[in-house]
Structures are given as structure tokens and as C-alpha cells.
PDB file of C-alpha atoms in Angstrom:
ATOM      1  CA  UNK P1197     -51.691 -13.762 -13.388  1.00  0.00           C
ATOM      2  CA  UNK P1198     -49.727 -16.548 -14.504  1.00  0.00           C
ATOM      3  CA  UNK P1199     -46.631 -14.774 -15.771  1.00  0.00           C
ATOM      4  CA  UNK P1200     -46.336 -11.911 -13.143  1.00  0.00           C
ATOM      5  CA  UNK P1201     -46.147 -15.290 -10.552  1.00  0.00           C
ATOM      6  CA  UNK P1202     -43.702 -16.614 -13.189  1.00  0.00           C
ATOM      7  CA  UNK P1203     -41.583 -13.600 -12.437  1.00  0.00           C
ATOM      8  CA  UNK P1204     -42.212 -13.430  -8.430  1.00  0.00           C
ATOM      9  CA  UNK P1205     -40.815 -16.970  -8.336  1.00  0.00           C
ATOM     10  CA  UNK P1206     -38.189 -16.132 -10.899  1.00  0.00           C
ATOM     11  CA  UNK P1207     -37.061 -12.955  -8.509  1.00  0.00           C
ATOM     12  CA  UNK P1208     -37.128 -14.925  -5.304  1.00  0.00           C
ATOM     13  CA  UNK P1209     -34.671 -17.493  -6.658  1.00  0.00           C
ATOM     14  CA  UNK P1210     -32.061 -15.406  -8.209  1.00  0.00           C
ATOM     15  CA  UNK P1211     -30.596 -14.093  -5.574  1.00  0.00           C
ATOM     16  CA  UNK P1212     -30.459 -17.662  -3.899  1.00  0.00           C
ATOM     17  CA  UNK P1213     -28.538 -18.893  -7.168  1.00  0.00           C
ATOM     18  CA  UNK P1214     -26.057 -16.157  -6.505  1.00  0.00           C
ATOM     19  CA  UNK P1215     -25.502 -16.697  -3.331  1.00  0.00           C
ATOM     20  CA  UNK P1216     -23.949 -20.227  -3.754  1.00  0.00           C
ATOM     21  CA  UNK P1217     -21.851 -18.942  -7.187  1.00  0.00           C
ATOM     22  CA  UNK P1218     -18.702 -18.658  -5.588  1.00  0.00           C
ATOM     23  CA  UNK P1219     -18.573 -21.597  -2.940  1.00  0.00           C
ATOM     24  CA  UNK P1220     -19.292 -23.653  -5.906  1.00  0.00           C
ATOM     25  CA  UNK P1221     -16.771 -22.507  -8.190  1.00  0.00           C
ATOM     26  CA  UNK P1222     -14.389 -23.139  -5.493  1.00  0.00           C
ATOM     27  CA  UNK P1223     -15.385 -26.505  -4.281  1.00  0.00           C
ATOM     28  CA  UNK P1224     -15.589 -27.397  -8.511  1.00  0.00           C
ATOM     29  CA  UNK P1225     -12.374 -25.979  -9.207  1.00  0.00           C
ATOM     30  CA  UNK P1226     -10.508 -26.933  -5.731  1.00  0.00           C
ATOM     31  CA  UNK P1227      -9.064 -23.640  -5.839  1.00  0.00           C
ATOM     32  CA  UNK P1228      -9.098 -20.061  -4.105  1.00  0.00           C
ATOM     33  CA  UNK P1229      -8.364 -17.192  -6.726  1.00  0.00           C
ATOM     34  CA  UNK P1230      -7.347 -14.478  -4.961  1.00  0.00           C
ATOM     35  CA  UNK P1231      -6.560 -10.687  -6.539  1.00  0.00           C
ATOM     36  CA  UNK P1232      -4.183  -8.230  -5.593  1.00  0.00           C
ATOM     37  CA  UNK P1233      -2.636  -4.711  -6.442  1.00  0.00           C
ATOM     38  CA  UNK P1234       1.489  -5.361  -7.314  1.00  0.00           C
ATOM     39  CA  UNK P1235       1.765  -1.399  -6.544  1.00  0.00           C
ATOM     40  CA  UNK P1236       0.278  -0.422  -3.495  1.00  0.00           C
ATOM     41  CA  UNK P1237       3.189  -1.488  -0.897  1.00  0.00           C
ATOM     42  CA  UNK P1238       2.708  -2.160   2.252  1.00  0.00           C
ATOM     43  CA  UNK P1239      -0.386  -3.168   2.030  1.00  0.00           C
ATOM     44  CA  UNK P1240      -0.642  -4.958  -1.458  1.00  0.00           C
ATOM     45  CA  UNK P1241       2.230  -5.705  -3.590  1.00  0.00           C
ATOM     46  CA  UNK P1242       4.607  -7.631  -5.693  1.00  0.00           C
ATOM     47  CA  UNK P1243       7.856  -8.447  -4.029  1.00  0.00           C
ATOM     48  CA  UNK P1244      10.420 -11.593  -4.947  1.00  0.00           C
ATOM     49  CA  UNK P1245       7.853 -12.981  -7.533  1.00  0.00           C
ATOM     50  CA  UNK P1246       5.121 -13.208  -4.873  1.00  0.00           C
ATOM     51  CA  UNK P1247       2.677 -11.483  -3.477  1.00  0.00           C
ATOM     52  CA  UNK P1248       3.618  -9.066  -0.442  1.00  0.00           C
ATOM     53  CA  UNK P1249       2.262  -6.777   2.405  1.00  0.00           C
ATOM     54  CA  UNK P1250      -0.863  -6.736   4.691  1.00  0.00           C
ATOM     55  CA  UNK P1251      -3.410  -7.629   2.594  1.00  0.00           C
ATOM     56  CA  UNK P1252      -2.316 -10.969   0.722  1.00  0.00           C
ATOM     57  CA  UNK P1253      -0.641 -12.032   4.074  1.00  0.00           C
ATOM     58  CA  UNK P1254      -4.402 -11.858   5.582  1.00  0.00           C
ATOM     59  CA  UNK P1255      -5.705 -13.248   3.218  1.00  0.00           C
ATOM     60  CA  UNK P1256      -3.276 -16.299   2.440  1.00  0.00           C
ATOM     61  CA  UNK P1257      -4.312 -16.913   6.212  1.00  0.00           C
ATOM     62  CA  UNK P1258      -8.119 -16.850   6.071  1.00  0.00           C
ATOM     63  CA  UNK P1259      -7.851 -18.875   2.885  1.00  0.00           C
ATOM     64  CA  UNK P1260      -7.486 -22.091   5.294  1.00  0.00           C
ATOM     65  CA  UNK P1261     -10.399 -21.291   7.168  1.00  0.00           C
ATOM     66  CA  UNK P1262     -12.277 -20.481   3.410  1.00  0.00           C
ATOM     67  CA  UNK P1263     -11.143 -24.489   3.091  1.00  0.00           C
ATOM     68  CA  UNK P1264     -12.250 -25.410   5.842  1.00  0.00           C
ATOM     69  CA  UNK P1265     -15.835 -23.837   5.529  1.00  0.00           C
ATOM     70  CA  UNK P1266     -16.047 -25.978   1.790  1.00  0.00           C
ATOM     71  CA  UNK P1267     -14.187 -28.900   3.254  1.00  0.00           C
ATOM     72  CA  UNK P1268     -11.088 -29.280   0.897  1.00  0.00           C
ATOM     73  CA  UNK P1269      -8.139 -29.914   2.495  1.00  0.00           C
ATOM     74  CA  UNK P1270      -6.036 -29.771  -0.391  1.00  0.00           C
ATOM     75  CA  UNK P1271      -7.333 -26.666  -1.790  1.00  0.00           C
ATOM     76  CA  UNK P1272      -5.148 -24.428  -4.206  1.00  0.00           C
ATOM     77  CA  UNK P1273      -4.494 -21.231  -3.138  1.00  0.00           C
ATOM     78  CA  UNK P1274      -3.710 -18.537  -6.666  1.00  0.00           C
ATOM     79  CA  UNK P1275      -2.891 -15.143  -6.634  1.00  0.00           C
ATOM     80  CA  UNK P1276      -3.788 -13.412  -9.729  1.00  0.00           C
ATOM     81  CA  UNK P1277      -2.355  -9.709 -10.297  1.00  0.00           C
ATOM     82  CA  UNK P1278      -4.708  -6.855 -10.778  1.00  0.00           C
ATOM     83  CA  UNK P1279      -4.692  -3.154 -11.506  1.00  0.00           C
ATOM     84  CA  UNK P1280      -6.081  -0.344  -9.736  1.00  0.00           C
ATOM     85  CA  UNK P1281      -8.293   0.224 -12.871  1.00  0.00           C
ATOM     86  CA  UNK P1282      -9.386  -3.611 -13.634  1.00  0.00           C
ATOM     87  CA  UNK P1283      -9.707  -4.936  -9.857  1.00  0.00           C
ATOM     88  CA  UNK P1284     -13.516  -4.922  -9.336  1.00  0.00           C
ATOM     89  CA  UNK P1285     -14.111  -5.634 -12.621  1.00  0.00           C
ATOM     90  CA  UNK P1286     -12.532  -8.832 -12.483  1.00  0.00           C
ATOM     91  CA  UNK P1287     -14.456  -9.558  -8.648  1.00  0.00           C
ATOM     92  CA  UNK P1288     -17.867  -9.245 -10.620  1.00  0.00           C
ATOM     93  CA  UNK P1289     -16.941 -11.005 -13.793  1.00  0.00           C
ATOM     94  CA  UNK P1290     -15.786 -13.964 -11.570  1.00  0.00           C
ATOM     95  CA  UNK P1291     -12.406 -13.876 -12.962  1.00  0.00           C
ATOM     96  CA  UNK P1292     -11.138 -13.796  -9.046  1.00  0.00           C
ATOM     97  CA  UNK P1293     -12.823 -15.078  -6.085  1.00  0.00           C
ATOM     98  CA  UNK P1294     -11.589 -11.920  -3.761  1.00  0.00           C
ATOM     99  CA  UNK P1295      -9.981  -9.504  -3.858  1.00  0.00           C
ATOM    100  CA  UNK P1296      -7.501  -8.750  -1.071  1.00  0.00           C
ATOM    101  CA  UNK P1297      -5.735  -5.550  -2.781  1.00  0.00           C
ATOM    102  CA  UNK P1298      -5.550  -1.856  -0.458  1.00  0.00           C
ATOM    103  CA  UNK P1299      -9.829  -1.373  -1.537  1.00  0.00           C
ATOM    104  CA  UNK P1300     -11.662   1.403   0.297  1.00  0.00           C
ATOM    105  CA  UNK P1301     -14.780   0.450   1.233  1.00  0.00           C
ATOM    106  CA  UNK P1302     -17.341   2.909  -0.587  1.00  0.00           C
ATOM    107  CA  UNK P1303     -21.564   3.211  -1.839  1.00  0.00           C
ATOM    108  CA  UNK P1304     -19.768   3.485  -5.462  1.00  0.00           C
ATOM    109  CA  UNK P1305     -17.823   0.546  -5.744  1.00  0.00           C
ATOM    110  CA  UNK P1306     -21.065  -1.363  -3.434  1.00  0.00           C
ATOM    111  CA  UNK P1307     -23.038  -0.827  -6.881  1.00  0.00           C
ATOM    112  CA  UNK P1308     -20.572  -3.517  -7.988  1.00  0.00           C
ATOM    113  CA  UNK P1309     -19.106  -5.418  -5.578  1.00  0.00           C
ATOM    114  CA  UNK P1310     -19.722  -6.505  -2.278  1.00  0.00           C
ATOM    115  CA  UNK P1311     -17.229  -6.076   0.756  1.00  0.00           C
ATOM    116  CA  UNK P1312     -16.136  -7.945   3.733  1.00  0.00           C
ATOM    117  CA  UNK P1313     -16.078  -6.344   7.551  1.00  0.00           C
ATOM    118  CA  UNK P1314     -13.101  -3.573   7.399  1.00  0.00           C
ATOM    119  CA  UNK P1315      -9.694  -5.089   7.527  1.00  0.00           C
ATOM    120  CA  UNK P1316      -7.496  -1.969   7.848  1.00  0.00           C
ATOM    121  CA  UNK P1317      -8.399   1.675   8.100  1.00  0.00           C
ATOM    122  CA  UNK P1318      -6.286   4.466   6.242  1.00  0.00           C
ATOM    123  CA  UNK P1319      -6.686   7.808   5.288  1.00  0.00           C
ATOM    124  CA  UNK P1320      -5.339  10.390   2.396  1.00  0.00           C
ATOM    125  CA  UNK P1321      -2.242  12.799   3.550  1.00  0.00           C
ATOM    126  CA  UNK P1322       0.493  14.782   1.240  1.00  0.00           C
ATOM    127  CA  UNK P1323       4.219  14.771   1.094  1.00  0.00           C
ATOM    128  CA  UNK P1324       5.912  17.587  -0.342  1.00  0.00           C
ATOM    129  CA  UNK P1325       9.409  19.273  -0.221  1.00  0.00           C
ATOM    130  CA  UNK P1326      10.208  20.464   2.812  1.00  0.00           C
ATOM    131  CA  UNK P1327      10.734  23.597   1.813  1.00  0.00           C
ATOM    132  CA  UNK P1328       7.356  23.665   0.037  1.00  0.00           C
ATOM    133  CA  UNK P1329       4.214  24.803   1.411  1.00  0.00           C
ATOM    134  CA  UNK P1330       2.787  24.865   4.509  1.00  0.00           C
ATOM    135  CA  UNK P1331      -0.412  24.392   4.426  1.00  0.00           C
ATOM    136  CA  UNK P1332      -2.921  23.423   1.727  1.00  0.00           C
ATOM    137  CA  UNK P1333      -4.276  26.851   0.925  1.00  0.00           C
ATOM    138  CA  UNK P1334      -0.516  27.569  -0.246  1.00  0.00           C
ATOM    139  CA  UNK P1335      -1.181  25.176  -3.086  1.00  0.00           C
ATOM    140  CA  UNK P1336      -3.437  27.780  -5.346  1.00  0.00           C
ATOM    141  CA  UNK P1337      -1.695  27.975  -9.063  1.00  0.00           C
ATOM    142  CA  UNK P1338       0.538  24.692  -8.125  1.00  0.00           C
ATOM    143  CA  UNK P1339       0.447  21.385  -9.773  1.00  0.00           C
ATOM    144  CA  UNK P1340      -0.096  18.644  -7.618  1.00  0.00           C
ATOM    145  CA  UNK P1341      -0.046  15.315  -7.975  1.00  0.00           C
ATOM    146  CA  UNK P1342      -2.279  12.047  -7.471  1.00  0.00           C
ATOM    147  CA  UNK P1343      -2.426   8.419  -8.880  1.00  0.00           C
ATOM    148  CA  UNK P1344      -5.773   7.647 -11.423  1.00  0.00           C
ATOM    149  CA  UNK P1345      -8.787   5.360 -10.311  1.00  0.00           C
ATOM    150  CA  UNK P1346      -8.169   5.757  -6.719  1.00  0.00           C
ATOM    151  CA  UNK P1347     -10.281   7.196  -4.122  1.00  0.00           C
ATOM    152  CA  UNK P1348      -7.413   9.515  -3.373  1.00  0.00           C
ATOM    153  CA  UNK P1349      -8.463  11.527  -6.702  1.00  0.00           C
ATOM    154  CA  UNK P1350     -11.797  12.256  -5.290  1.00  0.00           C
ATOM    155  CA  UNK P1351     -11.029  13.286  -2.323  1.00  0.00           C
ATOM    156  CA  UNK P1352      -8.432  15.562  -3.539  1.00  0.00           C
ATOM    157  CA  UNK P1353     -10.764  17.218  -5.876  1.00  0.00           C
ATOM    158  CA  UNK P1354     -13.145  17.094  -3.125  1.00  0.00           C
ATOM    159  CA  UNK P1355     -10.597  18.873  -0.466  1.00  0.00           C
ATOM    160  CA  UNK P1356      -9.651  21.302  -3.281  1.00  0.00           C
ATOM    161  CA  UNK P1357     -13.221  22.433  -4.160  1.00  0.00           C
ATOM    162  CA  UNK P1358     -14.179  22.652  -0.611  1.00  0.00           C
ATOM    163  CA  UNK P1359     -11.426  24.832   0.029  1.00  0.00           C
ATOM    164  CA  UNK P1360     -11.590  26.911  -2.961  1.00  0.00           C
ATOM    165  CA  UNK P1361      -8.290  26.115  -3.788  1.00  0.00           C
ATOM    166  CA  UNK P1362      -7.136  26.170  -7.602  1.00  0.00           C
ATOM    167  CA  UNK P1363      -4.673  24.035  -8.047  1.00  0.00           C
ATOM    168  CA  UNK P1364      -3.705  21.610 -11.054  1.00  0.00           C
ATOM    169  CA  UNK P1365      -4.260  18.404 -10.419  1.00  0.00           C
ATOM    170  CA  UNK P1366      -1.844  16.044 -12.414  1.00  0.00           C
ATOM    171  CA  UNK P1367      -3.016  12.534 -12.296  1.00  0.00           C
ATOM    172  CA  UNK P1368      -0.205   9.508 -12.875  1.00  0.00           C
ATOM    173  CA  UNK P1369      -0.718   5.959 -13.855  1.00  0.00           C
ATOM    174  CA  UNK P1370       1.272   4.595 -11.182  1.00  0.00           C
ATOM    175  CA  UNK P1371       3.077   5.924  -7.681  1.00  0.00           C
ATOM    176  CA  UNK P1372       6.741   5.621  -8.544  1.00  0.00           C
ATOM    177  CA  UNK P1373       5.869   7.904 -11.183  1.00  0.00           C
ATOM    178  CA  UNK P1374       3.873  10.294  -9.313  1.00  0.00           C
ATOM    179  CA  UNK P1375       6.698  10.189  -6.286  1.00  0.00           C
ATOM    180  CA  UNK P1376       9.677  11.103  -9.079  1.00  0.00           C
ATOM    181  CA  UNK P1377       7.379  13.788 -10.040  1.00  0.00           C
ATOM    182  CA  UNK P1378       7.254  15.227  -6.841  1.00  0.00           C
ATOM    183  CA  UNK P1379      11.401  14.550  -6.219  1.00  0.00           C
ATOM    184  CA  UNK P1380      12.612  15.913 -10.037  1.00  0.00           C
ATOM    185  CA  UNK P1381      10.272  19.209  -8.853  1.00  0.00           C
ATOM    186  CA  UNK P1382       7.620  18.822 -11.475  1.00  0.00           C
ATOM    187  CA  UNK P1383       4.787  18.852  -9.306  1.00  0.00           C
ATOM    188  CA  UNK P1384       4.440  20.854  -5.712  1.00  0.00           C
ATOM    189  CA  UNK P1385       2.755  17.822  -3.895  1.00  0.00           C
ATOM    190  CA  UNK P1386       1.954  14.075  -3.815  1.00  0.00           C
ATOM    191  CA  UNK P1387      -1.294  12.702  -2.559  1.00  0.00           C
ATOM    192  CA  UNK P1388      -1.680   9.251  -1.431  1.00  0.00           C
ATOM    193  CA  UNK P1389      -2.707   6.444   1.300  1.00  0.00           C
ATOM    194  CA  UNK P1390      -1.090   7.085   4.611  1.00  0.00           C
ATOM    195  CA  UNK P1391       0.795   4.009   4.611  1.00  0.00           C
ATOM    196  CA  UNK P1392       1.392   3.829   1.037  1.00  0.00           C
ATOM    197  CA  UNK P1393       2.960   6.962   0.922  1.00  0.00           C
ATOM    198  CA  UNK P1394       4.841   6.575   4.261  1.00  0.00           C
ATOM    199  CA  UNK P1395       6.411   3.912   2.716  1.00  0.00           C
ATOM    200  CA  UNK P1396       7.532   5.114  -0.569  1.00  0.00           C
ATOM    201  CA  UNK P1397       9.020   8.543   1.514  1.00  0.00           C
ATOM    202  CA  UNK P1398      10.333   5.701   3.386  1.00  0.00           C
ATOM    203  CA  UNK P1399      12.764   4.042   0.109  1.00  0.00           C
ATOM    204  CA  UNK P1400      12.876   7.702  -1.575  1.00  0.00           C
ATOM    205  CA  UNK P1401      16.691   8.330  -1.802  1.00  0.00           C
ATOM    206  CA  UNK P1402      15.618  12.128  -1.226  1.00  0.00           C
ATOM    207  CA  UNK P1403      13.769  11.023   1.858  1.00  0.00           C
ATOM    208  CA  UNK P1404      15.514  13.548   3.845  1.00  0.00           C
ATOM    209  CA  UNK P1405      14.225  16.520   1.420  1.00  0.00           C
ATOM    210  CA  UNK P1406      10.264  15.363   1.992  1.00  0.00           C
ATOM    211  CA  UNK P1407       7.897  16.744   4.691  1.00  0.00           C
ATOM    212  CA  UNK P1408       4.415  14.568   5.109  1.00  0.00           C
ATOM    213  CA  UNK P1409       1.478  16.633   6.714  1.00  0.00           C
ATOM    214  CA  UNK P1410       0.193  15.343   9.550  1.00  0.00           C
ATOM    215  CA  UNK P1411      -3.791  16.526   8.434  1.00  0.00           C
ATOM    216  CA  UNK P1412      -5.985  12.990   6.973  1.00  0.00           C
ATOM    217  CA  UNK P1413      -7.803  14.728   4.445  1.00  0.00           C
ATOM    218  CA  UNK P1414     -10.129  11.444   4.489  1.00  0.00           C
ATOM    219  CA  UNK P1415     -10.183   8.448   7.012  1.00  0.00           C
ATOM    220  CA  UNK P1416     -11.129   5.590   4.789  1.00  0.00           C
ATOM    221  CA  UNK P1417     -11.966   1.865   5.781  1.00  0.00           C
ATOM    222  CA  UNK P1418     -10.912  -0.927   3.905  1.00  0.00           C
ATOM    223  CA  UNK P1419     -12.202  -4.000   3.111  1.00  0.00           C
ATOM    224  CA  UNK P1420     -11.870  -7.500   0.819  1.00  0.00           C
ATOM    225  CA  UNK P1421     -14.125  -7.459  -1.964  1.00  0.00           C
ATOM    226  CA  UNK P1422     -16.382 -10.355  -3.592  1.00  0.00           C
ATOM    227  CA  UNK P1423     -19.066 -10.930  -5.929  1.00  0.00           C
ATOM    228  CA  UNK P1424     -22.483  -8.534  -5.321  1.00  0.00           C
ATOM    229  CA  UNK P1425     -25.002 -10.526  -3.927  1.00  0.00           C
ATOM    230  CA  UNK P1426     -23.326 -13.680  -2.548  1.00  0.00           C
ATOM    231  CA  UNK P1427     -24.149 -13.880   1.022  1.00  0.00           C
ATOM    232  CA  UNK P1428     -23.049 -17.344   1.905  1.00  0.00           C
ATOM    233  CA  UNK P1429     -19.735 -16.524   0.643  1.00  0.00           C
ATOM    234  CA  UNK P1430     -19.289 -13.231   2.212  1.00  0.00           C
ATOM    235  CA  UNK P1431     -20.414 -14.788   5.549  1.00  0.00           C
ATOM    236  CA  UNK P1432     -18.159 -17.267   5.238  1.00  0.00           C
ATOM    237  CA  UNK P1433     -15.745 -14.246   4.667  1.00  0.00           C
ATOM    238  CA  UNK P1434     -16.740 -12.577   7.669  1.00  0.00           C
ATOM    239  CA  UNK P1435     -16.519 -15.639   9.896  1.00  0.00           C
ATOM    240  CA  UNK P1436     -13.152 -16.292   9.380  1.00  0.00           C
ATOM    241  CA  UNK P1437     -11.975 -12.623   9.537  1.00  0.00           C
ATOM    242  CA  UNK P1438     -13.578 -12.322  12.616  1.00  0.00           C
ATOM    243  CA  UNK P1439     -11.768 -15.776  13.909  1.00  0.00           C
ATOM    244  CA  UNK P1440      -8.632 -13.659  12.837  1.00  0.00           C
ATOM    245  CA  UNK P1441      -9.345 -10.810  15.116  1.00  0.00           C
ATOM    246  CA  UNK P1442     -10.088 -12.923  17.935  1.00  0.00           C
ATOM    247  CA  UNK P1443      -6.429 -15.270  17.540  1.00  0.00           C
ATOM    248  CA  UNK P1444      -4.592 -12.511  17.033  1.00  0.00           C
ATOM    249  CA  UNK P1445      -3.682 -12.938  13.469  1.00  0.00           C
ATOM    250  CA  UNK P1446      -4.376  -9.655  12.155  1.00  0.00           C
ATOM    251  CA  UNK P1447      -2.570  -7.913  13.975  1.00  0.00           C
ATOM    252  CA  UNK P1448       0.521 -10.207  13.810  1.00  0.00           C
ATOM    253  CA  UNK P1449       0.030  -9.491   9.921  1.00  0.00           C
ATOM    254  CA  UNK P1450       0.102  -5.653  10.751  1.00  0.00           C
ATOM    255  CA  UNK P1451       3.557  -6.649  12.323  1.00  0.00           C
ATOM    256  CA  UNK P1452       4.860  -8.418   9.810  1.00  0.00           C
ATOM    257  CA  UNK P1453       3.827  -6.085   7.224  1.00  0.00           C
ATOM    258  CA  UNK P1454       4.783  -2.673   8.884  1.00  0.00           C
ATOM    259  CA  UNK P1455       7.575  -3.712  11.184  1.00  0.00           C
ATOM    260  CA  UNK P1456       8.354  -1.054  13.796  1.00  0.00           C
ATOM    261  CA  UNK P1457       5.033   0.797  13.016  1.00  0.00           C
ATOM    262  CA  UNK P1458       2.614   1.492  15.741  1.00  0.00           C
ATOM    263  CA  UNK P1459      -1.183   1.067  14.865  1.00  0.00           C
ATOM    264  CA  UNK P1460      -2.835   4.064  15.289  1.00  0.00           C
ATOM    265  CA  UNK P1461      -5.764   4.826  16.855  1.00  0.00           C
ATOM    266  CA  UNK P1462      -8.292   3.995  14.010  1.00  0.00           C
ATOM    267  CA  UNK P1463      -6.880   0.443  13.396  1.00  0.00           C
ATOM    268  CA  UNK P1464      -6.644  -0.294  17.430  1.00  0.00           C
ATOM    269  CA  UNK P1465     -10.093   0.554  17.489  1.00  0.00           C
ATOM    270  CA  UNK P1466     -10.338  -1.667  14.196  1.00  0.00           C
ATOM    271  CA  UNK P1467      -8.467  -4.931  16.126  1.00  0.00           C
ATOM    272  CA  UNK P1468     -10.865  -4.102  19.431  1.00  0.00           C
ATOM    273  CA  UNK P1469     -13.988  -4.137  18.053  1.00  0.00           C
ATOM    274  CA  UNK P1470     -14.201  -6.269  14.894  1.00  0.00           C
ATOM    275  CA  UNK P1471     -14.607  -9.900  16.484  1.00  0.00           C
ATOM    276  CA  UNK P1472     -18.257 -10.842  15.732  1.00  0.00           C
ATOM    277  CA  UNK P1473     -20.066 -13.354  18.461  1.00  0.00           C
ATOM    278  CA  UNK P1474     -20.193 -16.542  16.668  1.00  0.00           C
TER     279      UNK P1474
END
């Protein structure tokens, strides 16, 4: 009986250990590593040798109330690069304390990685030619185009399949080569995030030639991700996400991030209901 107790005590105190792993790495270090994408503008990107867009903006903001919850004033604040192929990877090897990068939340990526209280909510659309197709059935025999290790992929495939439409699907390592795809007339269609691909039709110097469908094949939430497991740190998270709601501050980083863009109805519902009762 001995050992099997050996291993009941042993199970009831591992997840306690990894609870505290991250609050302790930051209050030993004195620092904050935060990750984020450098391609997925607005929401998460590189701009002017810093980070840019909704997500780092958030975060850069709840990092002070992160501080305050481990009581260092003075704490460092880094932003550490990822990819779209390496980001929760680098959350669950503890190379990067969260990740605040455009991150659906899904059961997949929960296998690895845990996720905070959704902190923007997107969906996948298309942008084609305008005088392309007009509707997704007309895509049988075309090639169409989406960006690798993105939920976008599987929820093309997905749309496709349940449609019975066969189309290729070309898949490119980043947007801006997916979107000159689309504009040099390689590929029929572009799939991507709303916002991300609002924004890159937005800067397209063919903008005038593109035509985004209104249809969300998927409405997806979004959240910051952290190590599996590590409840104190994801309710400290959650605390000060929800103290964001409540001041204001999300939204204001919506503002700042998407000037001139009104919320729609999924994110108002987001910035309505998210504040927790303390």
C-alpha cells in the first residue's frame, strides 16, 4: 500500500507545483516575457521595431496589474517574437510567460496550453477579385488560398468538405504572400481573420480590384495563452483582464488599434459581458 499512497500524494502535489511555476519565474527573474505574432496586423504585429496592434497594447497594459499581483514595481516588461508555427510551443516550454499574439481559443491547442477569458472575437471571411466569384460554390476546380498552422486552414477544409466543394487549397507561409497571390491572379481567393484581412485589403495598392464576402465562415474567440495547468497565474490573468473591461481599457485598445472601426456585434457583446464580480 505504501507506494500506491506514494503516488496519491505524489499526484495531489503536482499540480500545486505547477500552479506557482510562472509567478515564480517572474518574481525570480523581475520580468514579464510576453510573445507575439510580427504578422498578424491589427491585432499582433511588428511595426517601428516594436510590437503593434490590439493584442500587445492589452497586454503591455495588464502587465502592471500582473506587477502588481507579484508586488514588483520595477518589473521588466519583454516582448519576444513568435511564429504562427512555434507560439504555443514556446508558452509550454516556458520560453514566454504569455502569449498575447491573434490565438483562437480551441479543445486542440487546450491539450497544450491554457487560455485566458476571450479578449477579442473574430471570424474567417474571403477576399477575392471583384470580378471573381460570387459565392463559394463557384470555387469548384479553383485554387484558393490560406496561410499554414492557422485555424483558418481547418475551417476552410472544413467549409469546403461540408459543401462538397473541390477546390485546391494552396497553403502560404505568410499573408503578404498569400495576398500577392491572390493580386498577381495565381489563386481565385484568400482566406483569413476578419480583421486581418480587412486590413491587408486595406494597404493592398489593388484595393479597389478586391471584393470581401460578407459570410463568417467561423466566429472564433480569442484569448491570451499560458502554461497548462497554472491556475494562480491564469487567475491572476483573468483578474486583471476583467479590471480592463470594467475601466474601459479594452476597448480604448480596440480604438487605438482599429481607428475608425466600429466593434461589431460579437465584440460589444464581448466588452458587455466579460467583467467578472471580484
Amino acid at each position: 500500500m505504501r507506494p500506491l499512497f506514494a503516488a496519491l500524494i505524489a499526484a495531489i502535489l503536482m499540480p500545486a507545483a505547477a500552479q506557482a511555476q510562472t509567478l515564480e519565474r517572474i518574481k525570480e527573474k523581475g520580468q514579464l516575457v510576453i510573445g507575439f505574432r510580427t504578422d498578424a496586423a491589427p491585432l499582433s504585429y511588428l511595426g517601428e521595431n516594436e510590437p503593434k496592434g490590439y493584442t500587445p497594447t492589452v497586454c503591455y497594459v495588464l502587465a502592471s496589474k500582473i506587477a502588481a499581483a507579484v508586488e514588483l514595481p520595477d518589473m521588466e516588461i519583454i516582448f519576444r517574437p513568435v511564429t504562427a508555427e512555434n507560439r504555443f510551443e514556446e508558452v509550454a516550454n516556458g520560453n514566454i510567460d504569455l502569449l498575447c499574439g491573434a490565438a483562437t481559443i480551441t479543445l486542440e491547442r487546450r491539450e497544450l496550453v491554457d487560455f485566458s477569458v476571450p479578449v477579442y472575437v473574430d471570424g474567417t471571411v474571403v477576399v477575392l477579385k471583384k470580378d471573381g466569384p460570387e459565392s463559394l460554390d463557384e470555387l469548384a476546380g479553383m485554387k484558393v488560398g490560406v496561410r499554414s498552422a492557422t485555424t483558418t486552414l481547418d475551417a476552410l477544409q472544413n467549409s469546403l468538405n461540408a459543401a462538397d466543394i473541390a477546390a485546391e487549397v494552396v497553403v502560404f507561409d505568410d499573408h503578404p504572400t498569400g495576398m500577392a497571390a491572390l493580386e498577381q491572379d495565381e489563386i481565385t481567393a484568400y482566406f483569413a481573420d476578419q480583421s486581418i484581412l480587412m486590413n491587408m485589403v486595406a494597404q493592398s495598392e489593388v484595393a479597389d480590384d478586391l471584393k470581401v464576402f460578407d459570410q463568417l465562415l467561423t466566429v472564433e474567440k480569442q484569448g491570451l495563452a499560458m502554461a497548462r495547468g497554472d491556475t494562480e497565474f491564469r487567475l491572476v490573468v483573468d483578474r486583471g483582464l476583467s479590471e480592463l473591461f470594467t475601466e474601459g481599457a479594452m476597448e480604448q485598445a480596440f480604438g487605438r488599434a482599429l481607428p475608425n472601426v466600429k466593434p461589431g456585434l460579437g465584440l460589444q457583446s464581448m466588452f458587455l459581458l466579460s467583467p467578472t464580480l471580484p
